[in-house]
PDB file of C-alpha atoms and ligand atoms in Angstrom:
ATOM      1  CA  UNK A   3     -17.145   6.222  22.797  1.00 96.00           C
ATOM      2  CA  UNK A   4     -13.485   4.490  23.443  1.00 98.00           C
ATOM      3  CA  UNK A   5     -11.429   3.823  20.307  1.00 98.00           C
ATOM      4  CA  UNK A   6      -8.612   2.411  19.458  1.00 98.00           C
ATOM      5  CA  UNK A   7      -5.939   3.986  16.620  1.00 98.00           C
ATOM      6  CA  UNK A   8      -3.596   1.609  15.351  1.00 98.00           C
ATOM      7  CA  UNK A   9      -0.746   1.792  13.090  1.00 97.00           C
ATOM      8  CA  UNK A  10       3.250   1.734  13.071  1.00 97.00           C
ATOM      9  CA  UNK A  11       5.303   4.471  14.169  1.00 97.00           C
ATOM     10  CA  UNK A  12       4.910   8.153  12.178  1.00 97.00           C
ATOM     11  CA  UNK A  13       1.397   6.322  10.825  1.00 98.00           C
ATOM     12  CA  UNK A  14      -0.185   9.396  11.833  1.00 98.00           C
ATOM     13  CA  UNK A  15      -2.202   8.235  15.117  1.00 98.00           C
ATOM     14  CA  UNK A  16      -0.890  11.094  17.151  1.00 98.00           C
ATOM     15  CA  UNK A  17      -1.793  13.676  14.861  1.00 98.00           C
ATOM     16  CA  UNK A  18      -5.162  12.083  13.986  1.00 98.00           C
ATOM     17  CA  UNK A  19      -5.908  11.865  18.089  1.00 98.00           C
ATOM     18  CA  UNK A  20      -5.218  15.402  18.909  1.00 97.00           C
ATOM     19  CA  UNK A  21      -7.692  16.767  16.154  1.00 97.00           C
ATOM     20  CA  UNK A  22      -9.968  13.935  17.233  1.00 97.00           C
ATOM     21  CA  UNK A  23      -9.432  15.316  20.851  1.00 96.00           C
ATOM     22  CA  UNK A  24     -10.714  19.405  19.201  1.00 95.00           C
ATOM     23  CA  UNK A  25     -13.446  18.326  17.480  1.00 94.00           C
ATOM     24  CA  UNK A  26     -15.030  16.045  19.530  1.00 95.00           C
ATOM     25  CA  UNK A  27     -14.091  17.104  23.087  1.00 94.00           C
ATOM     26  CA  UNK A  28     -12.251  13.087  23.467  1.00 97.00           C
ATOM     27  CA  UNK A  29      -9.129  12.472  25.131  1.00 97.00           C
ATOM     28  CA  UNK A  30      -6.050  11.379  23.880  1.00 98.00           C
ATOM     29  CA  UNK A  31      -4.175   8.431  26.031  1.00 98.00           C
ATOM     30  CA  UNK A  32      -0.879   7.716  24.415  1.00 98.00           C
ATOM     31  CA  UNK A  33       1.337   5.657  26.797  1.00 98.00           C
ATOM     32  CA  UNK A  34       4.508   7.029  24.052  1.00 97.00           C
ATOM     33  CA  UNK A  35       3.632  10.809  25.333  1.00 96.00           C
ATOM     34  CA  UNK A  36       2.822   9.289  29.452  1.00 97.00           C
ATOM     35  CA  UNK A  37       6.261   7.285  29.374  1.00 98.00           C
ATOM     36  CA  UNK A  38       8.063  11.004  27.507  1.00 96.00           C
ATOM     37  CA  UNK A  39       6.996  12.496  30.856  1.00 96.00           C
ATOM     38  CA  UNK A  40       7.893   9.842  33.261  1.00 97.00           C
ATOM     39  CA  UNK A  41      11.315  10.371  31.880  1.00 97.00           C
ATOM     40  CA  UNK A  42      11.248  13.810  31.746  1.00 95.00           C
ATOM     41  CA  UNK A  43      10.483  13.907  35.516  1.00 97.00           C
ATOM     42  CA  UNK A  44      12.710  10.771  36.831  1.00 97.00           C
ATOM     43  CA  UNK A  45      10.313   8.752  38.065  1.00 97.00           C
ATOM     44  CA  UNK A  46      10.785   5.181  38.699  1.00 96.00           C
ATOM     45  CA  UNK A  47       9.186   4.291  35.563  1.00 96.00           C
ATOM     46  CA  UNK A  48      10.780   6.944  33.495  1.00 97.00           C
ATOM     47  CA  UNK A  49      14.328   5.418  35.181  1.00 96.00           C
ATOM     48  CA  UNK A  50      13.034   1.566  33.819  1.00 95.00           C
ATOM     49  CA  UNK A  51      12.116   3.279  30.279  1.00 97.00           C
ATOM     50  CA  UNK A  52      14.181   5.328  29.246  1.00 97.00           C
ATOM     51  CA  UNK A  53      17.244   3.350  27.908  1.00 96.00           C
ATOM     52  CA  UNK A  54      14.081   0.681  26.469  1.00 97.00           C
ATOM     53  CA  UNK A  55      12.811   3.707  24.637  1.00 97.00           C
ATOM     54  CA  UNK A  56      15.666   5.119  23.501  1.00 96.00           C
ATOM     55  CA  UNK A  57      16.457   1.260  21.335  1.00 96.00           C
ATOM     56  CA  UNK A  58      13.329   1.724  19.910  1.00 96.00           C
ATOM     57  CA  UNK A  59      11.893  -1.485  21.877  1.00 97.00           C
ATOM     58  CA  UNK A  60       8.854  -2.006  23.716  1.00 98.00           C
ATOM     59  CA  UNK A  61       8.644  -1.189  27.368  1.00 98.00           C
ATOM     60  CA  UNK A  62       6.952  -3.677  29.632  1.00 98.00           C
ATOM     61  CA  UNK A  63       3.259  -4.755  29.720  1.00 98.00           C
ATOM     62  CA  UNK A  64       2.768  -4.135  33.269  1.00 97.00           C
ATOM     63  CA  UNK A  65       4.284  -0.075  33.015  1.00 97.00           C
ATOM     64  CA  UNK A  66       2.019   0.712  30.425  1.00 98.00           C
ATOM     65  CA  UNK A  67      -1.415  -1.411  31.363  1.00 97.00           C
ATOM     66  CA  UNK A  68      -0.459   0.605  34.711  1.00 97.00           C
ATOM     67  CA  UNK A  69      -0.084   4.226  33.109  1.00 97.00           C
ATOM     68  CA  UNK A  70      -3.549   3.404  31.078  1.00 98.00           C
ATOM     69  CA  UNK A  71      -5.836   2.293  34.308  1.00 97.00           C
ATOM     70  CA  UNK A  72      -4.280   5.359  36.069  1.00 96.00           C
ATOM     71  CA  UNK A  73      -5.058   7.530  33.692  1.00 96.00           C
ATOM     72  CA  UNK A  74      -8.771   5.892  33.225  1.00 97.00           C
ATOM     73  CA  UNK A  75      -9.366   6.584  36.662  1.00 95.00           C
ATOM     74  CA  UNK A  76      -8.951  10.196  36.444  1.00 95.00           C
ATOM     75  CA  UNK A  77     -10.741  10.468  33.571  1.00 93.00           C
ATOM     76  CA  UNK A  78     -14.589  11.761  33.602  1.00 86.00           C
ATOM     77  CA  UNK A  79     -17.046   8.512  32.272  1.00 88.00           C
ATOM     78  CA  UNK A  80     -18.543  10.695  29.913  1.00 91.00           C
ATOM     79  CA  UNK A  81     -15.252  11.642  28.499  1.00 96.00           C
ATOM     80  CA  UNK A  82     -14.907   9.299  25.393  1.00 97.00           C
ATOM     81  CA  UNK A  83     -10.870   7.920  25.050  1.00 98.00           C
ATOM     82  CA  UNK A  84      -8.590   7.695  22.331  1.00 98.00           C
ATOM     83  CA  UNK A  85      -5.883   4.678  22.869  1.00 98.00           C
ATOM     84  CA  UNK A  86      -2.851   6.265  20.906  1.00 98.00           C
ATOM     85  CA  UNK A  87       0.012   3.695  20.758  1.00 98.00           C
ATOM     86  CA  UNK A  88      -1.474   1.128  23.344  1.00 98.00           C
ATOM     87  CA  UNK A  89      -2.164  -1.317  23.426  1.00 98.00           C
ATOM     88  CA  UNK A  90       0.883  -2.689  21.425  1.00 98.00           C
ATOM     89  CA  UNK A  91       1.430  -6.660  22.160  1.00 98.00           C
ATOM     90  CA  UNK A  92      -1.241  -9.118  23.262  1.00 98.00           C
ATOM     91  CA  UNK A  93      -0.737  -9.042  26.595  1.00 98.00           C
ATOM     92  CA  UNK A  94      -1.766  -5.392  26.800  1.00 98.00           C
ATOM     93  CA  UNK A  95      -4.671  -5.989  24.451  1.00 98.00           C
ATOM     94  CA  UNK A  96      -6.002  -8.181  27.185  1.00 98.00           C
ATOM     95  CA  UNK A  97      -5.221  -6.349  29.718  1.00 98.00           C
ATOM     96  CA  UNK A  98      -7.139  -3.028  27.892  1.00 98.00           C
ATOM     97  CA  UNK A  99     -10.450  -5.678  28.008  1.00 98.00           C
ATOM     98  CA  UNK A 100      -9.633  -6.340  32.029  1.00 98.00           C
ATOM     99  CA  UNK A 101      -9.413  -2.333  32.486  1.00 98.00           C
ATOM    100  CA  UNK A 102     -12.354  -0.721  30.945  1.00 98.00           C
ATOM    101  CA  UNK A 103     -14.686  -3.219  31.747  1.00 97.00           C
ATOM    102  CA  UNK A 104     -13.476  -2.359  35.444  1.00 96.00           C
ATOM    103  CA  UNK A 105     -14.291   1.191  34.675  1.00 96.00           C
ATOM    104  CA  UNK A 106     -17.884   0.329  33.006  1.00 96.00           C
ATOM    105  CA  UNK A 107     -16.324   0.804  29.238  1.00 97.00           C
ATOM    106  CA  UNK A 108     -16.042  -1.209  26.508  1.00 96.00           C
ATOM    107  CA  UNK A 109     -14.302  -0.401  22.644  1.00 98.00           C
ATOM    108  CA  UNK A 110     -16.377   0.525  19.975  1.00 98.00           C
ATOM    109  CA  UNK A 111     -13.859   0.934  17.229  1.00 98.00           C
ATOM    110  CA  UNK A 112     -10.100  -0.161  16.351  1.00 98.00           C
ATOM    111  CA  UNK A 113      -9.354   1.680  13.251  1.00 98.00           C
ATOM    112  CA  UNK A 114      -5.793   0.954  11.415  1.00 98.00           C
ATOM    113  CA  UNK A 115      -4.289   3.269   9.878  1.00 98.00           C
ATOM    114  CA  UNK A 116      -2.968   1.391   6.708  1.00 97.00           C
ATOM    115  CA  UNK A 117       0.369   3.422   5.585  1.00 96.00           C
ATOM    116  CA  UNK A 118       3.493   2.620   3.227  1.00 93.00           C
ATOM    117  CA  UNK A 119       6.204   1.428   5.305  1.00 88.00           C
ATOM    118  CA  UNK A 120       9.029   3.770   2.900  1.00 87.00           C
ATOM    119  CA  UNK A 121       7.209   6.481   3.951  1.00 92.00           C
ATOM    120  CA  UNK A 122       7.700   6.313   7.655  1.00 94.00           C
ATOM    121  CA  UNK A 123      10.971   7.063   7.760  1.00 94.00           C
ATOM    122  CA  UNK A 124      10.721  10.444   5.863  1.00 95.00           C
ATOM    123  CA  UNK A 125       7.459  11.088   8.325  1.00 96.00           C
ATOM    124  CA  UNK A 126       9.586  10.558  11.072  1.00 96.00           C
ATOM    125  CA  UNK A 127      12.654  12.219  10.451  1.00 95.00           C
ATOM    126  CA  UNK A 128      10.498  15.022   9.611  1.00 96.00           C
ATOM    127  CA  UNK A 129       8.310  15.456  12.915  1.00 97.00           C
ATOM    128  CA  UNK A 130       8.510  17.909  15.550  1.00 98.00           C
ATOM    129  CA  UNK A 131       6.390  19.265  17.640  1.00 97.00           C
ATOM    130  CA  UNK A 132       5.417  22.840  20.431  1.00 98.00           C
ATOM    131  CA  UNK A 133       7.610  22.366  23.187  1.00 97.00           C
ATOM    132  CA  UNK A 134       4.614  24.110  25.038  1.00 97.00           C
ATOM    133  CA  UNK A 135       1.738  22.098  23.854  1.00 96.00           C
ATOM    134  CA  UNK A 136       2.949  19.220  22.184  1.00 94.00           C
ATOM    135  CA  UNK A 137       1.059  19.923  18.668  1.00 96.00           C
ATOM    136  CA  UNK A 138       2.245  18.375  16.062  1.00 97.00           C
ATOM    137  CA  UNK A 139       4.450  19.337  13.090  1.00 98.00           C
ATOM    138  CA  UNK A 140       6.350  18.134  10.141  1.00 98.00           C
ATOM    139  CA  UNK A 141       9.395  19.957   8.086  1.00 97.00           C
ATOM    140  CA  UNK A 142       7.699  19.249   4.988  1.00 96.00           C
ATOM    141  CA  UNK A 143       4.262  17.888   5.725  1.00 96.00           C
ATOM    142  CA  UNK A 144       2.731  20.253   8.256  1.00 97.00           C
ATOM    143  CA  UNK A 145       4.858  23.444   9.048  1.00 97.00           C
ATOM    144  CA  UNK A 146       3.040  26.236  11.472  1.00 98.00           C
ATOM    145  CA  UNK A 147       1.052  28.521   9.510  1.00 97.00           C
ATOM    146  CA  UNK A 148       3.394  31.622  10.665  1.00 97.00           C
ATOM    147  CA  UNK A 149       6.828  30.393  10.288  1.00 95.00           C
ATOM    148  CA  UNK A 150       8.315  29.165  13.954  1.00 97.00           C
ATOM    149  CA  UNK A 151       5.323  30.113  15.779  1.00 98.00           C
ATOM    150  CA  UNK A 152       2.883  27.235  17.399  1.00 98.00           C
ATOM    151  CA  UNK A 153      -0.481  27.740  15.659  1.00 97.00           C
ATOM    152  CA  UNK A 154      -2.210  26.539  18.912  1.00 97.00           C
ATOM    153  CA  UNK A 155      -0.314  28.394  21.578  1.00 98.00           C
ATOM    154  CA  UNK A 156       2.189  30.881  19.843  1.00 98.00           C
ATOM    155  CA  UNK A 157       5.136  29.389  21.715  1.00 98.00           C
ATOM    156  CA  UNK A 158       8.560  29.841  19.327  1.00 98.00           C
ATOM    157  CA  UNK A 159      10.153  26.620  20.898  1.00 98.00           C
ATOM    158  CA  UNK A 160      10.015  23.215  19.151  1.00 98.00           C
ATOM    159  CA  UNK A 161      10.945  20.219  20.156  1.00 97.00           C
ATOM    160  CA  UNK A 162      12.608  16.621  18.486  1.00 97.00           C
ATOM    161  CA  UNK A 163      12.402  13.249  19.864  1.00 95.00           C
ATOM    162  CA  UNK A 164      15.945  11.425  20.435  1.00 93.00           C
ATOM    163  CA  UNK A 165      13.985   8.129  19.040  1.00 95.00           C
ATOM    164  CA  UNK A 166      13.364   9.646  15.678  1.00 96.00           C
ATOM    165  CA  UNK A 167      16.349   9.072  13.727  1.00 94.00           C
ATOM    166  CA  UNK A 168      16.182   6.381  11.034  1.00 91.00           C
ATOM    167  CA  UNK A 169      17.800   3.632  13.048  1.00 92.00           C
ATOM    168  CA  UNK A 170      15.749   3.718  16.004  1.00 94.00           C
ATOM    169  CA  UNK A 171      12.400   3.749  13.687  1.00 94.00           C
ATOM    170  CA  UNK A 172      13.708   0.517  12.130  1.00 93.00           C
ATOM    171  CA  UNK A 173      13.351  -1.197  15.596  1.00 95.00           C
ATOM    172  CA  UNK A 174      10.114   0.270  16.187  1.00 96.00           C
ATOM    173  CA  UNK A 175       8.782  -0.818  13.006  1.00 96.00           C
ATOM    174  CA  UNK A 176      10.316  -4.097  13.588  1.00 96.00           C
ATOM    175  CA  UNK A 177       8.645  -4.680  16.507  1.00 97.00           C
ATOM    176  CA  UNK A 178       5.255  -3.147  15.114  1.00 97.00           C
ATOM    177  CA  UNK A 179       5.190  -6.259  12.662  1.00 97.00           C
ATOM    178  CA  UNK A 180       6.400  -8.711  14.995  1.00 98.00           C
ATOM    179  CA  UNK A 181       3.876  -7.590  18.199  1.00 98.00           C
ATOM    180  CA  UNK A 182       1.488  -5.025  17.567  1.00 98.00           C
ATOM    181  CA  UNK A 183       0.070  -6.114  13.832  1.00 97.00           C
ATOM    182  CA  UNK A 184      -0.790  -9.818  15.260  1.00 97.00           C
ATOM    183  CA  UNK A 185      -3.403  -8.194  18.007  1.00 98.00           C
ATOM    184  CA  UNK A 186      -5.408  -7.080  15.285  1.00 97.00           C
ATOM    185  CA  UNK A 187      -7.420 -10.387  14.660  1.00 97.00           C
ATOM    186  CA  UNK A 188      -8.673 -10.583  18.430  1.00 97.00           C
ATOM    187  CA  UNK A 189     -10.734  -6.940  17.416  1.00 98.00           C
ATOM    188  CA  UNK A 190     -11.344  -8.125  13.654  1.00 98.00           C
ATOM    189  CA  UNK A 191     -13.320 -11.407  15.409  1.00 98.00           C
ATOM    190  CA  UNK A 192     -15.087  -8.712  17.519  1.00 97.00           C
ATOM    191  CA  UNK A 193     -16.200  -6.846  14.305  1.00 98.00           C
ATOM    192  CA  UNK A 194     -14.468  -3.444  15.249  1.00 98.00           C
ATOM    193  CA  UNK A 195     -12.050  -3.244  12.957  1.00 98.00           C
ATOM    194  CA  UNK A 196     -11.795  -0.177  10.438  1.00 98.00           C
ATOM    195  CA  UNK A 197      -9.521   0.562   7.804  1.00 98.00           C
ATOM    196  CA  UNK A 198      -8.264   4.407   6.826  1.00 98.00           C
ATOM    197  CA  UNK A 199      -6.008   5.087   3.911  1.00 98.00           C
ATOM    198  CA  UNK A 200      -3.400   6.965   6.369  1.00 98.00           C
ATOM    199  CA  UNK A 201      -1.025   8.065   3.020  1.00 97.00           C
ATOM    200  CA  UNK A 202      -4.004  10.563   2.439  1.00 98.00           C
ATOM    201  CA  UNK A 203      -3.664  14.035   3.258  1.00 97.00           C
ATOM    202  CA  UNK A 204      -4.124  14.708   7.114  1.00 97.00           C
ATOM    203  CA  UNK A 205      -7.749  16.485   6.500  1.00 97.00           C
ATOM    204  CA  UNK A 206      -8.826  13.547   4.612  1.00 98.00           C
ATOM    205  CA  UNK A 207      -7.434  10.766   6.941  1.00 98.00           C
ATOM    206  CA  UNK A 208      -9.548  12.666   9.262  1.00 98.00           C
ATOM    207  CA  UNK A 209     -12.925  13.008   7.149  1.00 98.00           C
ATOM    208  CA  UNK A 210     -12.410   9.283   6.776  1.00 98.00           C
ATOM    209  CA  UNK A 211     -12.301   8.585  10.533  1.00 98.00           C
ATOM    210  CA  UNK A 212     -15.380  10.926  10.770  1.00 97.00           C
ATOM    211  CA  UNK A 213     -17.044   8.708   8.372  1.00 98.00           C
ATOM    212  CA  UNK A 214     -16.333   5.654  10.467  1.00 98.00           C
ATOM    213  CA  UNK A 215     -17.591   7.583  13.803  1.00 97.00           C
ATOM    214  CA  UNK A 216     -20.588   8.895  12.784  1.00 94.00           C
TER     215      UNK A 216
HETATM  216  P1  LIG B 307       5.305   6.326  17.866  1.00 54.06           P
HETATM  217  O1  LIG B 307       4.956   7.768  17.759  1.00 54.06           O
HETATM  218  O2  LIG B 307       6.490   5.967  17.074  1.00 54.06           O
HETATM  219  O3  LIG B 307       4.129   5.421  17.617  1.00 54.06           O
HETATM  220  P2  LIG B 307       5.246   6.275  20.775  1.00 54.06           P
HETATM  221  O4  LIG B 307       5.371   7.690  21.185  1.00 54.06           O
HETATM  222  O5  LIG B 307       3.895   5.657  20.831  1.00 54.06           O
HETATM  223  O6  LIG B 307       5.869   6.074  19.328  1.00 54.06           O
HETATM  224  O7  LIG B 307       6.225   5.374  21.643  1.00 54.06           O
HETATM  225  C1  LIG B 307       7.589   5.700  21.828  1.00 54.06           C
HETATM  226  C2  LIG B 307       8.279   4.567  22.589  1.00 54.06           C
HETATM  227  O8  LIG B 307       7.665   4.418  23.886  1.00 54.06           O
HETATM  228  C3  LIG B 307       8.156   3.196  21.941  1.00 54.06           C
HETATM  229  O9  LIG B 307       9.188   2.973  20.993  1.00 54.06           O
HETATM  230  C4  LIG B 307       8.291   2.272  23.170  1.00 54.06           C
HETATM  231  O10 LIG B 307       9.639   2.157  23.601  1.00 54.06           O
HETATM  232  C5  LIG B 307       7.539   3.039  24.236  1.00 54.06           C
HETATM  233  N1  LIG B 307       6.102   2.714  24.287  1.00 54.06           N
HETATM  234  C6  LIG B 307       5.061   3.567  24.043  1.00 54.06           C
HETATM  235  N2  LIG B 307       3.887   2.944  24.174  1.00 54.06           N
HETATM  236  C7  LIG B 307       4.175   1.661  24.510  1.00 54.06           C
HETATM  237  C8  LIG B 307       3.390   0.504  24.779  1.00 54.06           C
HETATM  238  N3  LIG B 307       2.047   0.537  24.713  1.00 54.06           N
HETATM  239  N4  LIG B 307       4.033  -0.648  25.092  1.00 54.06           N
HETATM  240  C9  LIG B 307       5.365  -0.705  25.174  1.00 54.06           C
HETATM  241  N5  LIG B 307       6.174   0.333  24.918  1.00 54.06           N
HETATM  242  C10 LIG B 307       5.588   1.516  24.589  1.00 54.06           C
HETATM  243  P1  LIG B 308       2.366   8.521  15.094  1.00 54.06           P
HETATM  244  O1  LIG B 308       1.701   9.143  16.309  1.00 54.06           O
HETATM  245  O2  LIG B 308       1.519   7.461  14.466  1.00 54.06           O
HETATM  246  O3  LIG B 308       3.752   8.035  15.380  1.00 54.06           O
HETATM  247  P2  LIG B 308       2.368  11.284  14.046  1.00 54.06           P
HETATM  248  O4  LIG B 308       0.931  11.657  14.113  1.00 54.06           O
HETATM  249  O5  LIG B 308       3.272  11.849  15.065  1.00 54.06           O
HETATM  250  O6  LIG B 308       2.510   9.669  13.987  1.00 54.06           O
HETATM  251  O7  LIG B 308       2.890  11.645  12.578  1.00 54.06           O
HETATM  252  C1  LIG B 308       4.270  11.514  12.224  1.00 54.06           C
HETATM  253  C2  LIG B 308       4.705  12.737  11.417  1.00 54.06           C
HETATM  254  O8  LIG B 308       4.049  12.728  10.141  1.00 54.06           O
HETATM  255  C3  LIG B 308       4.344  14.066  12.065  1.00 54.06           C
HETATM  256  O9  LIG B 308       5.410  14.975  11.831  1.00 54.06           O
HETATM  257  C4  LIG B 308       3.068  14.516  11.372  1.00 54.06           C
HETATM  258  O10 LIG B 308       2.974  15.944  11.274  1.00 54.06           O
HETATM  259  C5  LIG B 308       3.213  13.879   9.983  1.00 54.06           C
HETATM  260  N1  LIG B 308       1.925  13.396   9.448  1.00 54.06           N
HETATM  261  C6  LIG B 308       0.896  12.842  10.148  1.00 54.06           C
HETATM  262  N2  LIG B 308      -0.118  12.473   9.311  1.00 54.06           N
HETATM  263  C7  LIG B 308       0.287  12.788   8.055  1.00 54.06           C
HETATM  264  C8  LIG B 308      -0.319  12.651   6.752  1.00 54.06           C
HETATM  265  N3  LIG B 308      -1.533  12.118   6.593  1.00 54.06           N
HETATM  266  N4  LIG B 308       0.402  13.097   5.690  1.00 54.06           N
HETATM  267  C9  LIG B 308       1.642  13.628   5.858  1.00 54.06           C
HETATM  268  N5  LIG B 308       2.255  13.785   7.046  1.00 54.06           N
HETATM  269  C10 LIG B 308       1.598  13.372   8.146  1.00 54.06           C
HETATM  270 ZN1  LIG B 309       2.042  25.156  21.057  1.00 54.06          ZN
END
């Protein structure tokens, strides 16, 4: 099963993905967390997308179609994927259709994560995450169990994005309305298209995504 989660920055798709990922053994492909590393390690693309990033606009098509068939390839068939953050215009919606049918895959569910846009900033100021693992935290929302220890790993060191300050997420939300939100129609005239109440509590966004699953 492939799926798509959609929904503007801090909607909660990342933290959705990697419980998605424990419980049902599915993989998480978020082009945001690919692009991180490309930076991180100076490749060519991290060079391209790092000052793009760091504005809070959208990186090009072709990087991120690129990172996704890449990644696809590696992947095991059986391994069902979780498109975190991609596609995010309409190129790279098409371009998702071009790539899994080349891999023998096809979507079975787009599910939007429907949130309240004066929220965001306070989830986003707010998030952190393992500098070891990459779980996912919040100051107020989600702190470790045990004070300043990862529940997943144990590591002490956390980690904060440099695009998570209130100015940048105004950009990213920008562009969320202006070139994300318009793809959804292509997957609502396919019939795919769920809707989760992502202002719930994390355990209940997540019993609702069960729901639409099965
Ligand atoms: P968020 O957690 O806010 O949804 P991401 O981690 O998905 O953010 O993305 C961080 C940044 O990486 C974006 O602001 C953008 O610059 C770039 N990026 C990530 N995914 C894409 C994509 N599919 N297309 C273009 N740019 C992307
Ligand atoms: P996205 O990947 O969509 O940008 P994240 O999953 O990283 O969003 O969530 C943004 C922040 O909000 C994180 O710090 C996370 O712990 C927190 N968070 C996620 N879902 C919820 C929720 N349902 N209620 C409260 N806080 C949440
Ligand atoms: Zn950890």
């Amino acid at each position: 099963m492939d799926i798509i989660l959609l929904g503007p920055p801090g909607a909660g798709k990342g933290t959705q993905a990697q419980r998605l990922e424990q419980r049902r053994g599915m993989r998480q492909l978020s082009t945001g967390d690919m692009l991180r590393g490309a930076v991180k390690h100076g490749t060519p693309v991290g060079l391209k997308a790092k000052e793009v990033m760091d504005r809070g606009e959208l990186v090009s098509d072709e990087i991120v179609s690129e990172l996704i068939d890449a990644e696809l390839t590696a992947m095991g068939d059986d391994v069902g994927a979780i498109f975190d953050g991609y596609p995010r215009t309409a190129g790279q919606a098409e371009s998702l259709d071009r790539i899994l049918a080349s891999h023998g895959r096809a979507l079975d569910h787009v599910i939007e994560l429907e949130v309240d846009e004066d929220a965001l900033v306070e989830r986003i100021t707010g998030r952190f995450t393992c500098a070891q693992c990459g779980t996912g935290y919040h100051d107020t929302f989600k702190q470790p169990e045990v004070p300043g220890v990862c529940d997943k790993c144990g590591s002490t060191e956390f980690k904060r994005r440099p695009d998570d300050n209130e100015e940048t997420v105004r950009t990213r939300m920008a562009e969320y309305r202006a070139k994300t939100a318009p793809i959804l129609p292509i997957y609502e005239e396919r019939g795919i298209v769920s809707r989760v109440d992502g202002m719930a509590g994390i355990e209940d966004v997540t019993r609702a995504i069960d729901a639409i699953l099965g």
